Amino acid sequence: MKIVFYEDQANDPQTIFDAVDNMDEHYSGFTDSPLQWEDLGNMYSPLINHTSNQDLWNVLTEMLDKLNDEYVKLYDDASKEVFISEMTRLNRLLPSLIWSHCK
């Protein structure tokens, strides 16, 4: 699934969050997942009002990271920043994996 916002569309933080929050209608990964996407949306939604772009990025990446799915990506055209859901977990595990392998 791909969500794209164009210059002529509303791209305020709430509109962007709502588009990501509604992705459960299109994301097939929920069929086998115990993850309650609606609960996550309800938890993160209050953090969106009057937020900066960086704060929105932080909220969305934290929320999407719960999916642990390398096919879930978020790209910020302005900053060229890329988020890949599975990579966050991998980056947290990598130091301990390397350390345990070196022992």
PDB file of N, CA and C in Angstrom:
ATOM      1  N   MET A   1       0.835  -1.167   0.000  1.00  0.00           N
ATOM      2  CA  MET A   1       0.000   0.000   0.000  1.00  0.00           C
ATOM      3  C   MET A   1       0.883   1.235   0.000  1.00  0.00           C
ATOM      4  N   LYS A   2       0.442   2.240  -0.705  1.00  0.00           N
ATOM      5  CA  LYS A   2       1.218   3.468  -0.769  1.00  0.00           C
ATOM      6  C   LYS A   2       0.278   4.651  -0.548  1.00  0.00           C
ATOM      7  N   ILE A   3       0.651   5.515   0.361  1.00  0.00           N
ATOM      8  CA  ILE A   3      -0.102   6.744   0.601  1.00  0.00           C
ATOM      9  C   ILE A   3       0.778   7.884   0.134  1.00  0.00           C
ATOM     10  N   VAL A   4       0.276   8.673  -0.788  1.00  0.00           N
ATOM     11  CA  VAL A   4       1.042   9.790  -1.328  1.00  0.00           C
ATOM     12  C   VAL A   4       0.229  11.061  -1.145  1.00  0.00           C
ATOM     13  N   PHE A   5       0.887  12.100  -0.684  1.00  0.00           N
ATOM     14  CA  PHE A   5       0.244  13.390  -0.542  1.00  0.00           C
ATOM     15  C   PHE A   5       0.862  14.358  -1.534  1.00  0.00           C
ATOM     16  N   TYR A   6       0.025  15.053  -2.260  1.00  0.00           N
ATOM     17  CA  TYR A   6       0.484  16.023  -3.244  1.00  0.00           C
ATOM     18  C   TYR A   6       0.290  17.429  -2.706  1.00  0.00           C
ATOM     19  N   GLU A   7       0.951  18.384  -3.325  1.00  0.00           N
ATOM     20  CA  GLU A   7       0.908  19.764  -2.841  1.00  0.00           C
ATOM     21  C   GLU A   7      -0.509  20.311  -2.730  1.00  0.00           C
ATOM     22  N   ASP A   8      -1.403  19.902  -3.624  1.00  0.00           N
ATOM     23  CA  ASP A   8      -2.762  20.449  -3.604  1.00  0.00           C
ATOM     24  C   ASP A   8      -3.672  19.728  -2.608  1.00  0.00           C
ATOM     25  N   GLN A   9      -3.173  18.728  -1.936  1.00  0.00           N
ATOM     26  CA  GLN A   9      -3.945  18.028  -0.922  1.00  0.00           C
ATOM     27  C   GLN A   9      -3.607  18.576   0.460  1.00  0.00           C
ATOM     28  N   ALA A  10      -4.557  18.432   1.356  1.00  0.00           N
ATOM     29  CA  ALA A  10      -4.275  18.811   2.742  1.00  0.00           C
ATOM     30  C   ALA A  10      -3.201  17.868   3.268  1.00  0.00           C
ATOM     31  N   ASN A  11      -2.140  18.413   3.758  1.00  0.00           N
ATOM     32  CA  ASN A  11      -1.087  17.547   4.314  1.00  0.00           C
ATOM     33  C   ASN A  11      -0.702  18.002   5.703  1.00  0.00           C
ATOM     34  N   ASP A  12      -1.722  18.388   6.457  1.00  0.00           N
ATOM     35  CA  ASP A  12      -1.497  18.742   7.852  1.00  0.00           C
ATOM     36  C   ASP A  12      -1.297  17.456   8.658  1.00  0.00           C
ATOM     37  N   PRO A  13      -0.714  17.559   9.829  1.00  0.00           N
ATOM     38  CA  PRO A  13      -0.410  16.359  10.624  1.00  0.00           C
ATOM     39  C   PRO A  13      -1.619  15.447  10.856  1.00  0.00           C
ATOM     40  N   GLN A  14      -2.776  16.009  11.127  1.00  0.00           N
ATOM     41  CA  GLN A  14      -3.949  15.165  11.403  1.00  0.00           C
ATOM     42  C   GLN A  14      -4.380  14.383  10.165  1.00  0.00           C
ATOM     43  N   THR A  15      -4.351  15.006   8.994  1.00  0.00           N
ATOM     44  CA  THR A  15      -4.724  14.323   7.748  1.00  0.00           C
ATOM     45  C   THR A  15      -3.759  13.182   7.448  1.00  0.00           C
ATOM     46  N   ILE A  16      -2.481  13.445   7.638  1.00  0.00           N
ATOM     47  CA  ILE A  16      -1.468  12.410   7.396  1.00  0.00           C
ATOM     48  C   ILE A  16      -1.630  11.267   8.395  1.00  0.00           C
ATOM     49  N   PHE A  17      -1.810  11.596   9.665  1.00  0.00           N
ATOM     50  CA  PHE A  17      -2.003  10.553  10.676  1.00  0.00           C
ATOM     51  C   PHE A  17      -3.234   9.717  10.355  1.00  0.00           C
ATOM     52  N   ASP A  18      -4.344  10.373   9.989  1.00  0.00           N
ATOM     53  CA  ASP A  18      -5.581   9.649   9.676  1.00  0.00           C
ATOM     54  C   ASP A  18      -5.380   8.691   8.507  1.00  0.00           C
ATOM     55  N   ALA A  19      -4.626   9.111   7.502  1.00  0.00           N
ATOM     56  CA  ALA A  19      -4.360   8.234   6.346  1.00  0.00           C
ATOM     57  C   ALA A  19      -3.578   6.996   6.778  1.00  0.00           C
ATOM     58  N   VAL A  20      -2.584   7.181   7.627  1.00  0.00           N
ATOM     59  CA  VAL A  20      -1.801   6.038   8.117  1.00  0.00           C
ATOM     60  C   VAL A  20      -2.658   5.179   9.045  1.00  0.00           C
ATOM     61  N   ASP A  21      -3.430   5.820   9.897  1.00  0.00           N
ATOM     62  CA  ASP A  21      -4.277   5.099  10.841  1.00  0.00           C
ATOM     63  C   ASP A  21      -5.315   4.240  10.115  1.00  0.00           C
ATOM     64  N   ASN A  22      -5.768   4.677   8.954  1.00  0.00           N
ATOM     65  CA  ASN A  22      -6.782   3.940   8.193  1.00  0.00           C
ATOM     66  C   ASN A  22      -6.185   2.891   7.256  1.00  0.00           C
ATOM     67  N   MET A  23      -4.894   2.686   7.325  1.00  0.00           N
ATOM     68  CA  MET A  23      -4.274   1.728   6.418  1.00  0.00           C
ATOM     69  C   MET A  23      -4.691   0.293   6.701  1.00  0.00           C
ATOM     70  N   ASP A  24      -5.281   0.039   7.869  1.00  0.00           N
ATOM     71  CA  ASP A  24      -5.714  -1.323   8.164  1.00  0.00           C
ATOM     72  C   ASP A  24      -6.756  -1.814   7.171  1.00  0.00           C
ATOM     73  N   GLU A  25      -7.403  -0.889   6.467  1.00  0.00           N
ATOM     74  CA  GLU A  25      -8.375  -1.270   5.446  1.00  0.00           C
ATOM     75  C   GLU A  25      -7.687  -1.853   4.213  1.00  0.00           C
ATOM     76  N   HIS A  26      -6.374  -1.581   4.055  1.00  0.00           N
ATOM     77  CA  HIS A  26      -5.654  -1.985   2.855  1.00  0.00           C
ATOM     78  C   HIS A  26      -4.442  -2.880   3.142  1.00  0.00           C
ATOM     79  N   TYR A  27      -4.065  -3.025   4.375  1.00  0.00           N
ATOM     80  CA  TYR A  27      -2.845  -3.748   4.734  1.00  0.00           C
ATOM     81  C   TYR A  27      -3.169  -5.200   5.066  1.00  0.00           C
ATOM     82  N   SER A  28      -2.691  -6.108   4.254  1.00  0.00           N
ATOM     83  CA  SER A  28      -3.031  -7.517   4.426  1.00  0.00           C
ATOM     84  C   SER A  28      -2.328  -8.149   5.623  1.00  0.00           C
ATOM     85  N   GLY A  29      -1.307  -7.500   6.167  1.00  0.00           N
ATOM     86  CA  GLY A  29      -0.564  -8.051   7.293  1.00  0.00           C
ATOM     87  C   GLY A  29      -1.377  -8.203   8.563  1.00  0.00           C
ATOM     88  N   PHE A  30      -2.531  -7.584   8.643  1.00  0.00           N
ATOM     89  CA  PHE A  30      -3.340  -7.675   9.856  1.00  0.00           C
ATOM     90  C   PHE A  30      -4.124  -8.975   9.947  1.00  0.00           C
ATOM     91  N   THR A  31      -4.248  -9.696   8.845  1.00  0.00           N
ATOM     92  CA  THR A  31      -5.061 -10.907   8.876  1.00  0.00           C
ATOM     93  C   THR A  31      -4.480 -11.962   9.804  1.00  0.00           C
ATOM     94  N   ASP A  32      -3.161 -12.040   9.893  1.00  0.00           N
ATOM     95  CA  ASP A  32      -2.520 -13.038  10.752  1.00  0.00           C
ATOM     96  C   ASP A  32      -1.877 -12.431  11.993  1.00  0.00           C
ATOM     97  N   SER A  33      -2.157 -11.180  12.251  1.00  0.00           N
ATOM     98  CA  SER A  33      -1.476 -10.478  13.333  1.00  0.00           C
ATOM     99  C   SER A  33      -2.386 -10.302  14.547  1.00  0.00           C
ATOM    100  N   PRO A  34      -1.824 -10.499  15.748  1.00  0.00           N
ATOM    101  CA  PRO A  34      -2.598 -10.224  16.955  1.00  0.00           C
ATOM    102  C   PRO A  34      -2.654  -8.724  17.272  1.00  0.00           C
ATOM    103  N   LEU A  35      -1.948  -7.937  16.485  1.00  0.00           N
ATOM    104  CA  LEU A  35      -1.865  -6.499  16.718  1.00  0.00           C
ATOM    105  C   LEU A  35      -3.234  -5.842  16.565  1.00  0.00           C
ATOM    106  N   GLN A  36      -3.593  -5.021  17.517  1.00  0.00           N
ATOM    107  CA  GLN A  36      -4.857  -4.290  17.471  1.00  0.00           C
ATOM    108  C   GLN A  36      -4.571  -2.873  16.974  1.00  0.00           C
ATOM    109  N   TRP A  37      -4.619  -2.702  15.666  1.00  0.00           N
ATOM    110  CA  TRP A  37      -4.258  -1.431  15.042  1.00  0.00           C
ATOM    111  C   TRP A  37      -5.134  -0.284  15.543  1.00  0.00           C
ATOM    112  N   GLU A  38      -6.409  -0.546  15.739  1.00  0.00           N
ATOM    113  CA  GLU A  38      -7.319   0.503  16.210  1.00  0.00           C
ATOM    114  C   GLU A  38      -6.889   1.009  17.588  1.00  0.00           C
ATOM    115  N   ASP A  39      -6.456   0.109  18.442  1.00  0.00           N
ATOM    116  CA  ASP A  39      -5.977   0.507  19.776  1.00  0.00           C
ATOM    117  C   ASP A  39      -4.731   1.382  19.668  1.00  0.00           C
ATOM    118  N   LEU A  40      -3.827   1.020  18.747  1.00  0.00           N
ATOM    119  CA  LEU A  40      -2.630   1.845  18.549  1.00  0.00           C
ATOM    120  C   LEU A  40      -3.014   3.235  18.048  1.00  0.00           C
ATOM    121  N   GLY A  41      -3.942   3.285  17.103  1.00  0.00           N
ATOM    122  CA  GLY A  41      -4.399   4.574  16.587  1.00  0.00           C
ATOM    123  C   GLY A  41      -4.986   5.448  17.683  1.00  0.00           C
ATOM    124  N   ASN A  42      -5.782   4.841  18.543  1.00  0.00           N
ATOM    125  CA  ASN A  42      -6.377   5.580  19.658  1.00  0.00           C
ATOM    126  C   ASN A  42      -5.312   6.062  20.642  1.00  0.00           C
ATOM    127  N   MET A  43      -4.262   5.274  20.807  1.00  0.00           N
ATOM    128  CA  MET A  43      -3.195   5.640  21.737  1.00  0.00           C
ATOM    129  C   MET A  43      -2.357   6.802  21.187  1.00  0.00           C
ATOM    130  N   TYR A  44      -2.049   6.764  19.888  1.00  0.00           N
ATOM    131  CA  TYR A  44      -1.168   7.773  19.302  1.00  0.00           C
ATOM    132  C   TYR A  44      -1.896   9.023  18.812  1.00  0.00           C
ATOM    133  N   SER A  45      -3.170   8.931  18.551  1.00  0.00           N
ATOM    134  CA  SER A  45      -3.931  10.058  18.005  1.00  0.00           C
ATOM    135  C   SER A  45      -3.847  11.338  18.844  1.00  0.00           C
ATOM    136  N   PRO A  46      -3.930  11.264  20.173  1.00  0.00           N
ATOM    137  CA  PRO A  46      -3.847  12.492  20.971  1.00  0.00           C
ATOM    138  C   PRO A  46      -2.501  13.220  20.848  1.00  0.00           C
ATOM    139  N   LEU A  47      -1.483  12.545  20.362  1.00  0.00           N
ATOM    140  CA  LEU A  47      -0.158  13.159  20.240  1.00  0.00           C
ATOM    141  C   LEU A  47      -0.016  14.004  18.979  1.00  0.00           C
ATOM    142  N   ILE A  48      -1.025  14.028  18.135  1.00  0.00           N
ATOM    143  CA  ILE A  48      -0.913  14.644  16.812  1.00  0.00           C
ATOM    144  C   ILE A  48      -1.259  16.128  16.784  1.00  0.00           C
ATOM    145  N   ASN A  49      -2.175  16.581  17.601  1.00  0.00           N
ATOM    146  CA  ASN A  49      -2.622  17.987  17.523  1.00  0.00           C
ATOM    147  C   ASN A  49      -1.477  18.973  17.691  1.00  0.00           C
ATOM    148  N   HIS A  50      -1.396  19.913  16.767  1.00  0.00           N
ATOM    149  CA  HIS A  50      -0.405  20.992  16.800  1.00  0.00           C
ATOM    150  C   HIS A  50       1.027  20.471  16.925  1.00  0.00           C
ATOM    151  N   THR A  51       1.334  19.474  16.167  1.00  0.00           N
ATOM    152  CA  THR A  51       2.657  18.863  16.247  1.00  0.00           C
ATOM    153  C   THR A  51       3.537  19.331  15.094  1.00  0.00           C
ATOM    154  N   SER A  52       4.829  19.283  15.307  1.00  0.00           N
ATOM    155  CA  SER A  52       5.773  19.645  14.246  1.00  0.00           C
ATOM    156  C   SER A  52       5.930  18.457  13.295  1.00  0.00           C
ATOM    157  N   ASN A  53       6.544  18.693  12.160  1.00  0.00           N
ATOM    158  CA  ASN A  53       6.801  17.610  11.219  1.00  0.00           C
ATOM    159  C   ASN A  53       7.659  16.519  11.853  1.00  0.00           C
ATOM    160  N   GLN A  54       8.674  16.917  12.619  1.00  0.00           N
ATOM    161  CA  GLN A  54       9.546  15.930  13.266  1.00  0.00           C
ATOM    162  C   GLN A  54       8.787  15.122  14.305  1.00  0.00           C
ATOM    163  N   ASP A  55       7.929  15.787  15.079  1.00  0.00           N
ATOM    164  CA  ASP A  55       7.127  15.069  16.068  1.00  0.00           C
ATOM    165  C   ASP A  55       6.168  14.091  15.384  1.00  0.00           C
ATOM    166  N   LEU A  56       5.577  14.520  14.272  1.00  0.00           N
ATOM    167  CA  LEU A  56       4.694  13.636  13.514  1.00  0.00           C
ATOM    168  C   LEU A  56       5.474  12.431  13.004  1.00  0.00           C
ATOM    169  N   TRP A  57       6.655  12.672  12.471  1.00  0.00           N
ATOM    170  CA  TRP A  57       7.515  11.587  11.996  1.00  0.00           C
ATOM    171  C   TRP A  57       7.793  10.601  13.131  1.00  0.00           C
ATOM    172  N   ASN A  58       8.116  11.113  14.307  1.00  0.00           N
ATOM    173  CA  ASN A  58       8.426  10.259  15.458  1.00  0.00           C
ATOM    174  C   ASN A  58       7.221   9.414  15.866  1.00  0.00           C
ATOM    175  N   VAL A  59       6.042  10.024  15.885  1.00  0.00           N
ATOM    176  CA  VAL A  59       4.828   9.299  16.261  1.00  0.00           C
ATOM    177  C   VAL A  59       4.521   8.212  15.232  1.00  0.00           C
ATOM    178  N   LEU A  60       4.580   8.564  13.946  1.00  0.00           N
ATOM    179  CA  LEU A  60       4.253   7.588  12.906  1.00  0.00           C
ATOM    180  C   LEU A  60       5.248   6.434  12.865  1.00  0.00           C
ATOM    181  N   THR A  61       6.532   6.737  13.009  1.00  0.00           N
ATOM    182  CA  THR A  61       7.516   5.656  12.955  1.00  0.00           C
ATOM    183  C   THR A  61       7.406   4.749  14.180  1.00  0.00           C
ATOM    184  N   GLU A  62       7.107   5.319  15.328  1.00  0.00           N
ATOM    185  CA  GLU A  62       6.917   4.489  16.519  1.00  0.00           C
ATOM    186  C   GLU A  62       5.702   3.585  16.345  1.00  0.00           C
ATOM    187  N   MET A  63       4.647   4.135  15.792  1.00  0.00           N
ATOM    188  CA  MET A  63       3.415   3.374  15.562  1.00  0.00           C
ATOM    189  C   MET A  63       3.640   2.277  14.514  1.00  0.00           C
ATOM    190  N   LEU A  64       4.261   2.631  13.397  1.00  0.00           N
ATOM    191  CA  LEU A  64       4.493   1.665  12.324  1.00  0.00           C
ATOM    192  C   LEU A  64       5.520   0.607  12.707  1.00  0.00           C
ATOM    193  N   ASP A  65       6.404   0.944  13.618  1.00  0.00           N
ATOM    194  CA  ASP A  65       7.408  -0.009  14.065  1.00  0.00           C
ATOM    195  C   ASP A  65       6.769  -1.221  14.743  1.00  0.00           C
ATOM    196  N   LYS A  66       5.591  -1.038  15.278  1.00  0.00           N
ATOM    197  CA  LYS A  66       4.887  -2.141  15.945  1.00  0.00           C
ATOM    198  C   LYS A  66       4.541  -3.258  14.964  1.00  0.00           C
ATOM    199  N   LEU A  67       4.520  -2.952  13.664  1.00  0.00           N
ATOM    200  CA  LEU A  67       4.167  -3.956  12.662  1.00  0.00           C
ATOM    201  C   LEU A  67       5.297  -4.953  12.406  1.00  0.00           C
ATOM    202  N   ASN A  68       6.550  -4.533  12.651  1.00  0.00           N
ATOM    203  CA  ASN A  68       7.697  -5.405  12.389  1.00  0.00           C
ATOM    204  C   ASN A  68       7.614  -6.038  11.003  1.00  0.00           C
ATOM    205  N   ASP A  69       7.387  -5.217  10.016  1.00  0.00           N
ATOM    206  CA  ASP A  69       7.219  -5.684   8.648  1.00  0.00           C
ATOM    207  C   ASP A  69       8.118  -4.864   7.727  1.00  0.00           C
ATOM    208  N   GLU A  70       9.113  -5.502   7.146  1.00  0.00           N
ATOM    209  CA  GLU A  70      10.078  -4.787   6.315  1.00  0.00           C
ATOM    210  C   GLU A  70       9.448  -4.137   5.082  1.00  0.00           C
ATOM    211  N   TYR A  71       8.218  -4.515   4.746  1.00  0.00           N
ATOM    212  CA  TYR A  71       7.549  -3.918   3.593  1.00  0.00           C
ATOM    213  C   TYR A  71       6.839  -2.615   3.951  1.00  0.00           C
ATOM    214  N   VAL A  72       6.775  -2.306   5.239  1.00  0.00           N
ATOM    215  CA  VAL A  72       6.165  -1.054   5.684  1.00  0.00           C
ATOM    216  C   VAL A  72       7.261  -0.003   5.761  1.00  0.00           C
ATOM    217  N   LYS A  73       7.125   1.022   4.925  1.00  0.00           N
ATOM    218  CA  LYS A  73       8.141   2.064   4.841  1.00  0.00           C
ATOM    219  C   LYS A  73       7.474   3.430   4.908  1.00  0.00           C
ATOM    220  N   LEU A  74       8.218   4.378   5.418  1.00  0.00           N
ATOM    221  CA  LEU A  74       7.757   5.762   5.459  1.00  0.00           C
ATOM    222  C   LEU A  74       8.890   6.611   4.929  1.00  0.00           C
ATOM    223  N   TYR A  75       8.560   7.500   4.025  1.00  0.00           N
ATOM    224  CA  TYR A  75       9.578   8.328   3.366  1.00  0.00           C
ATOM    225  C   TYR A  75       9.169   9.788   3.480  1.00  0.00           C
ATOM    226  N   ASP A  76      10.087  10.607   3.957  1.00  0.00           N
ATOM    227  CA  ASP A  76       9.864  12.044   4.048  1.00  0.00           C
ATOM    228  C   ASP A  76      10.623  12.711   2.908  1.00  0.00           C
ATOM    229  N   ASP A  77       9.877  13.213   1.948  1.00  0.00           N
ATOM    230  CA  ASP A  77      10.483  13.813   0.759  1.00  0.00           C
ATOM    231  C   ASP A  77      11.319  15.044   1.112  1.00  0.00           C
ATOM    232  N   ALA A  78      10.885  15.799   2.102  1.00  0.00           N
ATOM    233  CA  ALA A  78      11.598  17.030   2.462  1.00  0.00           C
ATOM    234  C   ALA A  78      12.975  16.733   3.058  1.00  0.00           C
ATOM    235  N   SER A  79      13.028  15.812   3.987  1.00  0.00           N
ATOM    236  CA  SER A  79      14.299  15.518   4.664  1.00  0.00           C
ATOM    237  C   SER A  79      15.036  14.320   4.053  1.00  0.00           C
ATOM    238  N   LYS A  80      14.370  13.618   3.145  1.00  0.00           N
ATOM    239  CA  LYS A  80      14.914  12.398   2.515  1.00  0.00           C
ATOM    240  C   LYS A  80      15.121  11.277   3.533  1.00  0.00           C
ATOM    241  N   GLU A  81      14.443  11.377   4.653  1.00  0.00           N
ATOM    242  CA  GLU A  81      14.543  10.364   5.696  1.00  0.00           C
ATOM    243  C   GLU A  81      13.667   9.168   5.329  1.00  0.00           C
ATOM    244  N   VAL A  82      14.170   7.963   5.578  1.00  0.00           N
ATOM    245  CA  VAL A  82      13.445   6.738   5.265  1.00  0.00           C
ATOM    246  C   VAL A  82      13.338   5.896   6.527  1.00  0.00           C
ATOM    247  N   PHE A  83      12.150   5.388   6.772  1.00  0.00           N
ATOM    248  CA  PHE A  83      11.912   4.489   7.898  1.00  0.00           C
ATOM    249  C   PHE A  83      11.442   3.148   7.336  1.00  0.00           C
ATOM    250  N   ILE A  84      12.028   2.057   7.819  1.00  0.00           N
ATOM    251  CA  ILE A  84      11.603   0.704   7.461  1.00  0.00           C
ATOM    252  C   ILE A  84      11.288  -0.007   8.763  1.00  0.00           C
ATOM    253  N   SER A  85      10.081  -0.476   8.908  1.00  0.00           N
ATOM    254  CA  SER A  85       9.597  -1.028  10.175  1.00  0.00           C
ATOM    255  C   SER A  85      10.534  -2.071  10.768  1.00  0.00           C
ATOM    256  N   GLU A  86      10.876  -3.070  10.046  1.00  0.00           N
ATOM    257  CA  GLU A  86      11.713  -4.167  10.561  1.00  0.00           C
ATOM    258  C   GLU A  86      13.113  -3.693  10.925  1.00  0.00           C
ATOM    259  N   MET A  87      13.608  -2.671  10.256  1.00  0.00           N
ATOM    260  CA  MET A  87      14.976  -2.215  10.479  1.00  0.00           C
ATOM    261  C   MET A  87      15.184  -1.641  11.874  1.00  0.00           C
ATOM    262  N   THR A  88      14.183  -1.030  12.459  1.00  0.00           N
ATOM    263  CA  THR A  88      14.322  -0.476  13.800  1.00  0.00           C
ATOM    264  C   THR A  88      14.599  -1.591  14.797  1.00  0.00           C
ATOM    265  N   ARG A  89      13.847  -2.668  14.687  1.00  0.00           N
ATOM    266  CA  ARG A  89      14.049  -3.811  15.578  1.00  0.00           C
ATOM    267  C   ARG A  89      15.409  -4.436  15.316  1.00  0.00           C
ATOM    268  N   LEU A  90      15.772  -4.541  14.056  1.00  0.00           N
ATOM    269  CA  LEU A  90      17.076  -5.092  13.688  1.00  0.00           C
ATOM    270  C   LEU A  90      18.208  -4.252  14.253  1.00  0.00           C
ATOM    271  N   ASN A  91      18.080  -2.929  14.164  1.00  0.00           N
ATOM    272  CA  ASN A  91      19.117  -2.035  14.679  1.00  0.00           C
ATOM    273  C   ASN A  91      19.249  -2.143  16.193  1.00  0.00           C
ATOM    274  N   ARG A  92      18.168  -2.426  16.884  1.00  0.00           N
ATOM    275  CA  ARG A  92      18.243  -2.615  18.333  1.00  0.00           C
ATOM    276  C   ARG A  92      18.907  -3.944  18.668  1.00  0.00           C
ATOM    277  N   LEU A  93      18.661  -4.970  17.851  1.00  0.00           N
ATOM    278  CA  LEU A  93      19.205  -6.297  18.115  1.00  0.00           C
ATOM    279  C   LEU A  93      20.649  -6.461  17.658  1.00  0.00           C
ATOM    280  N   LEU A  94      21.034  -5.730  16.646  1.00  0.00           N
ATOM    281  CA  LEU A  94      22.341  -5.920  16.029  1.00  0.00           C
ATOM    282  C   LEU A  94      23.510  -5.842  17.006  1.00  0.00           C
ATOM    283  N   PRO A  95      23.605  -4.829  17.862  1.00  0.00           N
ATOM    284  CA  PRO A  95      24.749  -4.784  18.796  1.00  0.00           C
ATOM    285  C   PRO A  95      24.838  -6.012  19.692  1.00  0.00           C
ATOM    286  N   SER A  96      23.700  -6.494  20.194  1.00  0.00           N
ATOM    287  CA  SER A  96      23.748  -7.669  21.063  1.00  0.00           C
ATOM    288  C   SER A  96      24.093  -8.929  20.275  1.00  0.00           C
ATOM    289  N   LEU A  97      23.642  -9.009  19.028  1.00  0.00           N
ATOM    290  CA  LEU A  97      23.996 -10.159  18.193  1.00  0.00           C
ATOM    291  C   LEU A  97      25.490 -10.181  17.900  1.00  0.00           C
ATOM    292  N   ILE A  98      26.031  -9.031  17.591  1.00  0.00           N
ATOM    293  CA  ILE A  98      27.463  -8.941  17.322  1.00  0.00           C
ATOM    294  C   ILE A  98      28.248  -9.274  18.584  1.00  0.00           C
ATOM    295  N   TRP A  99      27.830  -8.728  19.717  1.00  0.00           N
ATOM    296  CA  TRP A  99      28.516  -8.964  20.974  1.00  0.00           C
ATOM    297  C   TRP A  99      28.496 -10.438  21.337  1.00  0.00           C
ATOM    298  N   SER A 100      27.339 -11.091  21.211  1.00  0.00           N
ATOM    299  CA  SER A 100      27.246 -12.508  21.576  1.00  0.00           C
ATOM    300  C   SER A 100      28.072 -13.369  20.629  1.00  0.00           C
ATOM    301  N   HIS A 101      28.202 -12.940  19.384  1.00  0.00           N
ATOM    302  CA  HIS A 101      28.996 -13.701  18.413  1.00  0.00           C
ATOM    303  C   HIS A 101      30.496 -13.565  18.702  1.00  0.00           C
ATOM    304  N   CYS A 102      30.902 -12.461  19.286  1.00  0.00           N
ATOM    305  CA  CYS A 102      32.319 -12.204  19.559  1.00  0.00           C
ATOM    306  C   CYS A 102      32.802 -12.870  20.835  1.00  0.00           C
ATOM    307  N   LYS A 103      31.914 -13.347  21.655  1.00  0.00           N
ATOM    308  CA  LYS A 103      32.314 -13.962  22.931  1.00  0.00           C
ATOM    309  C   LYS A 103      32.978 -15.290  22.719  1.00  0.00           C
TER     310      LYS A 103
END
